Short mmCIF file of C-alpha atoms in Angstrom, two decimals:
data_model
loop_
_atom_site.label_atom_id
_atom_site.label_comp_id
_atom_site.label_asym_id
_atom_site.label_seq_id
_atom_site.Cartn_x
_atom_site.Cartn_y
_atom_site.Cartn_z
CA LEU A 1 0.22 -0.09 -0.14
CA GLN A 2 2.67 2.29 0.79
CA GLU A 3 4.60 1.80 -2.45
CA ARG A 4 1.26 2.44 -4.78
CA ASP A 5 0.53 5.59 -2.38
CA ARG A 6 4.25 6.86 -3.12
CA SER A 7 3.84 5.86 -7.17
CA ASN A 8 0.21 7.62 -6.94
CA MET A 9 2.21 10.83 -5.23
CA LYS A 10 4.73 11.02 -7.94
CA SER A 11 2.09 10.78 -10.46
CA PHE A 12 0.34 13.56 -9.04
CA ARG A 13 3.53 15.69 -8.61
CA LYS A 14 4.11 15.18 -12.22
CA ILE A 15 0.64 15.91 -13.42
CA SER A 16 0.90 19.20 -11.18
CA ARG A 17 3.73 20.45 -13.08
CA VAL A 18 2.59 19.82 -16.54
CA ALA A 19 -0.51 21.54 -15.46
CA GLN A 20 1.76 24.46 -13.93
CA ARG A 21 3.71 24.85 -17.16
CA GLY A 22 0.63 24.71 -19.35
CA SER A 23 -1.27 27.30 -17.45
CA ARG A 24 2.28 29.69 -17.43
CA LEU A 25 2.24 28.97 -21.44
CA ILE A 26 -1.86 30.06 -21.61
CA ASN A 27 -1.22 32.91 -19.58
CA HIS A 28 1.89 34.16 -21.62
CA SER A 29 -0.24 33.71 -24.91
CA LEU A 30 -3.35 35.59 -23.65
CA ALA A 31 -0.70 38.50 -22.25
CA ALA A 32 0.75 38.54 -25.90
CA ARG A 33 -2.60 38.66 -27.37
CA PHE A 34 -3.59 41.77 -25.18
CA ASN A 35 -0.78 43.75 -25.59
CA SER A 36 -1.21 43.11 -29.47
CA ASP A 37 -4.47 44.42 -28.89
CA ASN A 38 -3.60 47.56 -27.33
CA ASN A 39 -0.87 48.25 -29.76
CA THR A 40 -3.47 47.96 -32.40
CA LYS A 41 -5.41 50.41 -30.48
CA LYS A 42 -2.92 52.78 -30.02
CA LYS A 43 -1.90 53.11 -33.59
CA GLU A 44 -2.29 56.45 -34.68
CA PHE A 45 -4.46 57.39 -37.55
CA ILE A 46 -4.93 60.81 -39.38
CA ASP A 47 -6.71 62.25 -42.33
CA PHE A 48 -5.78 61.75 -45.67
CA GLY A 49 -8.98 63.54 -47.49
CA HIS A 50 -12.04 61.93 -46.09
CA ARG A 51 -9.88 58.51 -45.23
CA ASP A 52 -8.29 57.85 -42.22
CA VAL A 53 -4.88 56.29 -42.55
CA PRO A 54 -1.87 55.25 -40.34
CA ILE A 55 0.09 58.15 -39.39
CA GLU A 56 3.25 57.08 -40.83
CA GLU A 57 1.47 56.24 -44.51
CA LYS A 58 0.05 59.71 -45.21
CA GLU A 59 3.30 61.23 -46.32
CA THR A 60 3.66 58.52 -49.31
CA LEU A 61 0.15 58.45 -50.24
CA VAL A 62 0.69 62.30 -50.69
CA GLY A 63 3.76 61.74 -52.77
CA GLU A 64 2.14 59.35 -54.74
CA VAL A 65 -0.85 61.92 -55.47
CA PHE A 66 1.79 64.59 -56.37
CA HIS A 67 4.27 62.45 -58.66
CA SER A 68 0.76 61.70 -60.25
CA VAL A 69 -0.19 65.35 -61.11
CA ALA A 70 3.05 66.90 -61.37
CA ASN A 71 2.82 66.86 -65.56
CA LYS A 72 -0.56 68.22 -65.47
CA TYR A 73 -0.37 70.98 -62.29
CA ASP A 74 -0.44 73.97 -63.85
CA VAL A 75 -2.99 73.04 -66.39
CA MET A 76 -5.46 71.71 -64.12
CA ASN A 77 -5.08 74.48 -61.62
CA ASP A 78 -6.35 76.93 -64.64
CA LEU A 79 -9.18 74.54 -65.61
CA MET A 80 -10.48 74.16 -61.94
CA SER A 81 -9.97 77.57 -60.89
CA ALA A 82 -10.99 78.99 -64.17
CA GLY A 83 -7.28 81.01 -64.21
CA ILE A 84 -8.55 82.68 -60.48
CA HIS A 85 -5.47 81.38 -58.88
CA ARG A 86 -3.01 83.28 -61.40
CA VAL A 87 -4.99 86.17 -59.25
CA TRP A 88 -4.79 84.50 -55.88
CA LYS A 89 -0.81 84.10 -56.22
CA HIS A 90 -0.31 87.79 -57.88
CA GLU A 91 -2.07 89.02 -54.53
CA PHE A 92 -0.20 86.62 -52.39
CA VAL A 93 3.19 87.90 -53.64
CA SER A 94 2.53 91.45 -54.12
CA SER A 95 1.56 90.98 -50.42
CA LEU A 96 4.95 90.80 -49.27
CA GLY A 97 5.87 94.36 -50.52
CA LEU A 98 8.88 95.92 -51.72
CA LEU A 99 11.75 93.00 -50.91
CA LYS A 100 14.99 95.57 -50.49
CA PRO A 101 18.76 93.94 -50.29
CA LEU A 102 19.99 94.07 -46.79
CA THR A 103 23.09 96.11 -46.03
CA VAL A 104 25.17 94.21 -43.69
CA TYR A 105 28.13 95.26 -41.58
CA SER A 106 31.15 92.91 -40.16
CA GLU A 107 34.13 93.81 -38.26
CA THR A 108 37.35 93.19 -39.76
CA GLU A 109 41.05 93.79 -39.43
CA ILE A 110 41.11 97.11 -41.24
CA GLY A 111 37.54 97.80 -39.47
CA LYS A 112 33.86 97.62 -40.06
CA VAL A 113 33.16 96.66 -43.61
CA GLU A 114 29.73 96.84 -45.76
CA ARG A 115 28.30 94.54 -48.02
CA VAL A 116 24.89 93.91 -49.47
CA GLU A 117 23.02 90.93 -49.54
CA PRO A 118 20.09 89.61 -51.31
CA VAL A 119 16.87 88.68 -49.40
CA LYS A 120 16.82 85.17 -48.67
CA VAL A 121 13.12 83.85 -49.53
CA LEU A 122 12.24 79.93 -48.61
CA ASP A 123 9.20 78.37 -50.85
CA MET A 124 8.20 75.84 -49.24
CA ALA A 125 6.34 73.32 -51.17
CA GLY A 126 7.10 75.24 -54.36
CA GLY A 127 8.06 72.52 -56.63
CA THR A 128 6.54 73.98 -59.73
CA GLY A 129 7.99 77.34 -59.27
CA ASP A 130 4.84 79.54 -59.23
CA ILE A 131 5.68 81.73 -56.45
CA ALA A 132 9.31 81.75 -56.56
CA PHE A 133 9.14 82.96 -60.13
CA ARG A 134 6.67 85.88 -59.51
CA ILE A 135 8.99 86.79 -56.11
CA LEU A 136 11.95 86.93 -58.64
CA ASP A 137 10.01 88.85 -61.12
CA GLN A 138 8.52 91.52 -58.79
CA SER A 139 11.73 92.02 -56.54
CA LYS A 140 13.43 92.86 -60.37
CA SER A 141 10.95 95.03 -61.53
CA ASN A 142 10.77 97.14 -58.23
CA SER A 143 14.43 97.20 -57.83
CA SER A 144 16.31 100.48 -57.91
CA PHE A 145 19.85 98.59 -56.72
CA GLU A 146 22.95 98.10 -58.88
CA LEU A 147 24.04 94.84 -57.77
CA ASP A 148 26.40 91.82 -59.04
CA GLN A 149 23.99 89.63 -57.44
CA ASN A 150 19.57 89.68 -57.30
CA PRO A 151 18.09 91.62 -54.71
CA VAL A 152 16.09 88.21 -53.61
CA HIS A 153 17.37 84.87 -53.69
CA VAL A 154 14.62 82.09 -53.83
CA THR A 155 15.09 78.38 -52.48
CA ILE A 156 12.38 76.48 -53.85
CA MET A 157 12.07 73.29 -51.39
CA ASP A 158 9.54 70.37 -52.13
CA ILE A 159 9.16 66.99 -50.78
CA ASN A 160 8.50 65.74 -54.56
CA SER A 161 10.79 65.18 -56.76
CA SER A 162 8.37 65.02 -59.96
CA MET A 163 7.22 68.59 -58.69
CA LEU A 164 10.80 70.10 -58.65
CA ALA A 165 11.87 68.39 -62.19
CA VAL A 166 9.17 70.36 -63.63
CA GLY A 167 9.91 73.39 -61.93
CA LYS A 168 13.47 73.34 -62.88
CA ASP A 169 12.43 72.86 -66.36
CA ARG A 170 10.12 75.95 -66.23
CA ALA A 171 13.18 78.06 -64.60
CA ARG A 172 15.46 76.82 -67.50
CA ASP A 173 12.62 77.88 -70.21
CA ARG A 174 12.27 81.32 -68.53
CA GLY A 175 16.12 82.01 -68.11
CA PHE A 176 16.61 82.11 -64.07
CA THR A 177 20.02 81.27 -62.79
CA ASP A 178 21.76 79.51 -60.10
CA GLY A 179 22.42 83.19 -58.66
CA GLN A 180 18.43 83.62 -58.45
CA LEU A 181 17.12 80.86 -57.21
CA ASP A 182 18.46 76.86 -55.97
CA PHE A 183 15.80 73.52 -55.30
CA VAL A 184 16.05 71.35 -52.65
CA GLU A 185 14.28 68.19 -52.14
CA GLY A 186 13.07 67.49 -48.50
CA SER A 187 10.41 67.92 -46.01
CA ALA A 188 8.74 70.89 -44.12
CA GLU A 189 8.65 68.93 -41.14
CA GLU A 190 12.55 68.49 -41.29
CA LEU A 191 14.28 71.33 -42.81
CA PRO A 192 17.91 70.84 -43.72
CA PHE A 193 19.20 74.82 -42.84
CA GLU A 194 20.43 76.46 -39.80
CA ASP A 195 18.31 78.28 -37.43
CA ASN A 196 17.82 81.88 -38.72
CA THR A 197 18.76 81.56 -42.22
CA PHE A 198 15.64 83.19 -44.32
CA ASP A 199 14.08 86.48 -44.74
CA VAL A 200 10.95 85.43 -45.79
CA TYR A 201 9.19 82.02 -45.52
CA THR A 202 6.33 81.25 -48.13
CA ILE A 203 4.01 78.53 -48.53
CA SER A 204 1.51 78.17 -51.29
CA PHE A 205 -1.22 75.15 -51.55
CA GLY A 206 1.16 73.10 -49.49
CA ILE A 207 0.33 73.02 -45.97
CA ARG A 208 -2.71 71.06 -45.97
CA ASN A 209 -0.89 68.07 -47.15
CA VAL A 210 1.85 68.24 -44.44
CA THR A 211 1.45 65.28 -42.02
CA HIS A 212 2.39 67.53 -39.20
CA ARG A 213 1.53 70.95 -39.71
CA ASP A 214 2.41 72.18 -36.09
CA LYS A 215 5.90 70.58 -36.64
CA ALA A 216 6.26 72.36 -39.92
CA LEU A 217 5.04 75.61 -38.65
CA LYS A 218 7.84 75.36 -35.68
CA GLU A 219 10.31 74.55 -38.39
CA ALA A 220 9.45 77.86 -40.58
CA TYR A 221 9.72 79.89 -37.37
CA ARG A 222 13.26 78.31 -36.72
CA VAL A 223 14.83 78.93 -40.06
CA LEU A 224 13.66 82.59 -40.10
CA LYS A 225 15.96 85.17 -38.69
CA LYS A 226 14.23 87.49 -36.33
CA GLY A 227 12.19 89.92 -37.79
CA GLY A 228 11.30 87.05 -40.51
CA ARG A 229 8.02 86.90 -41.87
CA PHE A 230 5.75 83.70 -42.81
CA MET A 231 3.42 83.93 -45.41
CA CYS A 232 0.85 80.96 -46.31
CA LEU A 233 -1.66 80.90 -49.04
CA GLU A 234 -4.20 78.10 -48.51
CA PHE A 235 -7.48 76.61 -49.30
CA SER A 236 -10.29 77.84 -46.41
CA LYS A 237 -13.62 77.94 -45.73
CA VAL A 238 -16.26 80.13 -47.95
CA GLN A 239 -18.16 82.47 -45.88
CA THR A 240 -21.34 82.76 -47.63
CA PRO A 241 -23.62 79.83 -47.08
CA LEU A 242 -25.44 79.84 -50.36
CA LEU A 243 -21.56 79.99 -52.47
CA GLN A 244 -20.27 77.58 -49.98
CA GLN A 245 -22.89 74.98 -51.43
CA PHE A 246 -22.16 75.72 -54.88
CA TYR A 247 -18.34 75.50 -53.96
CA LYS A 248 -18.86 72.01 -52.30
CA PHE A 249 -20.81 70.93 -55.33
CA TYR A 250 -18.34 71.85 -57.96
CA ASN A 251 -15.49 70.41 -55.98
CA PHE A 252 -16.88 67.00 -55.63
CA ASN A 253 -18.77 66.50 -58.63
CA VAL A 254 -16.64 68.59 -61.27
CA VAL A 255 -13.23 69.00 -60.11
CA PRO A 256 -12.67 64.76 -59.95
CA MET A 257 -14.18 64.88 -63.66
CA ILE A 258 -11.73 67.27 -64.96
CA GLY A 259 -8.87 65.40 -63.39
CA GLN A 260 -10.35 62.01 -65.19
CA ALA A 261 -10.69 64.08 -68.62
CA VAL A 262 -7.76 66.22 -68.71
CA ALA A 263 -4.96 63.64 -66.19
CA ASN A 264 -6.71 60.15 -66.27
CA ASP A 265 -6.50 60.49 -62.75
CA ARG A 266 -10.03 60.80 -60.56
CA ASP A 267 -8.62 59.70 -57.98
CA SER A 268 -5.90 62.09 -57.14
CA TYR A 269 -8.16 65.02 -57.51
CA GLN A 270 -10.61 63.75 -55.27
CA TYR A 271 -8.35 63.34 -52.52
CA LEU A 272 -7.34 67.04 -53.22
CA VAL A 273 -10.79 68.43 -53.17
CA GLU A 274 -11.41 66.21 -49.73
CA SER A 275 -8.07 67.56 -48.59
CA ILE A 276 -9.64 71.06 -48.64
CA GLU A 277 -13.05 70.12 -46.91
CA LYS A 278 -10.83 68.72 -44.12
CA PHE A 279 -8.28 71.91 -43.79
CA PRO A 280 -8.66 73.93 -40.62
CA THR A 281 -11.18 77.01 -40.68
CA GLN A 282 -9.16 80.60 -40.65
CA ARG A 283 -9.54 81.17 -37.38
CA GLU A 284 -8.33 77.95 -35.90
CA PHE A 285 -4.83 77.81 -38.33
CA LYS A 286 -4.38 81.34 -36.98
CA GLU A 287 -4.14 79.91 -33.68
CA LEU A 288 -1.76 77.27 -35.16
CA ILE A 289 0.57 79.82 -36.48
CA SER A 290 0.73 81.85 -33.23
CA ASP A 291 1.17 78.56 -31.34
CA ALA A 292 4.42 77.90 -33.56
CA GLY A 293 5.68 81.45 -31.78
CA PHE A 294 4.78 83.72 -34.53
CA ARG A 295 3.41 87.41 -33.56
CA ALA A 296 0.78 89.96 -35.37
CA VAL A 297 -0.80 86.89 -36.89
CA ASP A 298 -3.55 87.70 -39.35
CA TYR A 299 -5.32 86.49 -42.57
CA THR A 300 -6.77 87.99 -45.41
CA ASN A 301 -10.03 86.12 -47.24
CA MET A 302 -10.05 85.98 -50.91
CA THR A 303 -12.81 85.13 -53.10
CA ASP A 304 -15.33 85.17 -50.00
CA GLY A 305 -12.73 82.51 -48.10
CA ILE A 306 -12.26 79.97 -51.02
CA VAL A 307 -8.75 80.94 -49.99
CA ALA A 308 -6.86 83.14 -47.28
CA ILE A 309 -3.29 84.44 -46.89
CA HIS A 310 -1.99 84.12 -43.61
CA SER A 311 0.81 86.26 -42.45
CA GLY A 312 3.05 86.18 -38.90
CA PHE A 313 6.56 87.46 -37.76
CA LYS A 314 9.30 86.44 -35.76
CA LEU A 315 9.64 88.79 -33.23
#
């Protein structure tokens, strides 16, 4: 009997150990699944038009849109806005005022030396050169200075290589030189420039496509010199209800059709009109600019708020 009891006890202990190991494996499996579910829930999403996509995918998706539309971008702008975009851009650049070359003094071994430097402009998301060329043309026509170099130098920066390629071709066709502008590929969220580099930062119809707008605005603030100016031209919110209804109908029913007919790309233009609708109101975007550190922030509506010019200073 004692021998049988000892045998039964050994069997019980063996079964108990197996049960404990099985329990630990089950608990480990359940914990792993729980953590996996939590990680999935914690995954951040952001708007891509009317779709919510993982935040790390938006930049790639936006890039695909602009690679697709680059060659037809200017033609589509004319068709979609009936040419009014040219008026908006003219007013935007005119609101910069006269950009005068800067007189800079530096101490040397022979004393204080005076030199004249061009106004440095960073045109972000400016791939096709529309804004940059207008700034250069305006500065040339308004300048009364005799300089060995131009009164203004514009750095055109864009995250999209296809848009930059279009801009380079246009610059070459219009006779602009390296002394007047240069092209840089990169993100608005991580500018490859030192602090206090530029006198003016412009961004036209680009900020709504940036994933982290707050980060881009802080980067704009960082690279501007003290006294530098931030300028943004962007689609906004129509103020008159009747026009708002017509504008929404036009955007969602006509613009994608034009995109399909002219560029054979309905989806990209569907995203573009959806991104307009998702963009913050004038006042909300004004607050974002202020939060980035800018002062004297203001905006001006054009065409009843279809677009707005936003302005702020680094003081």
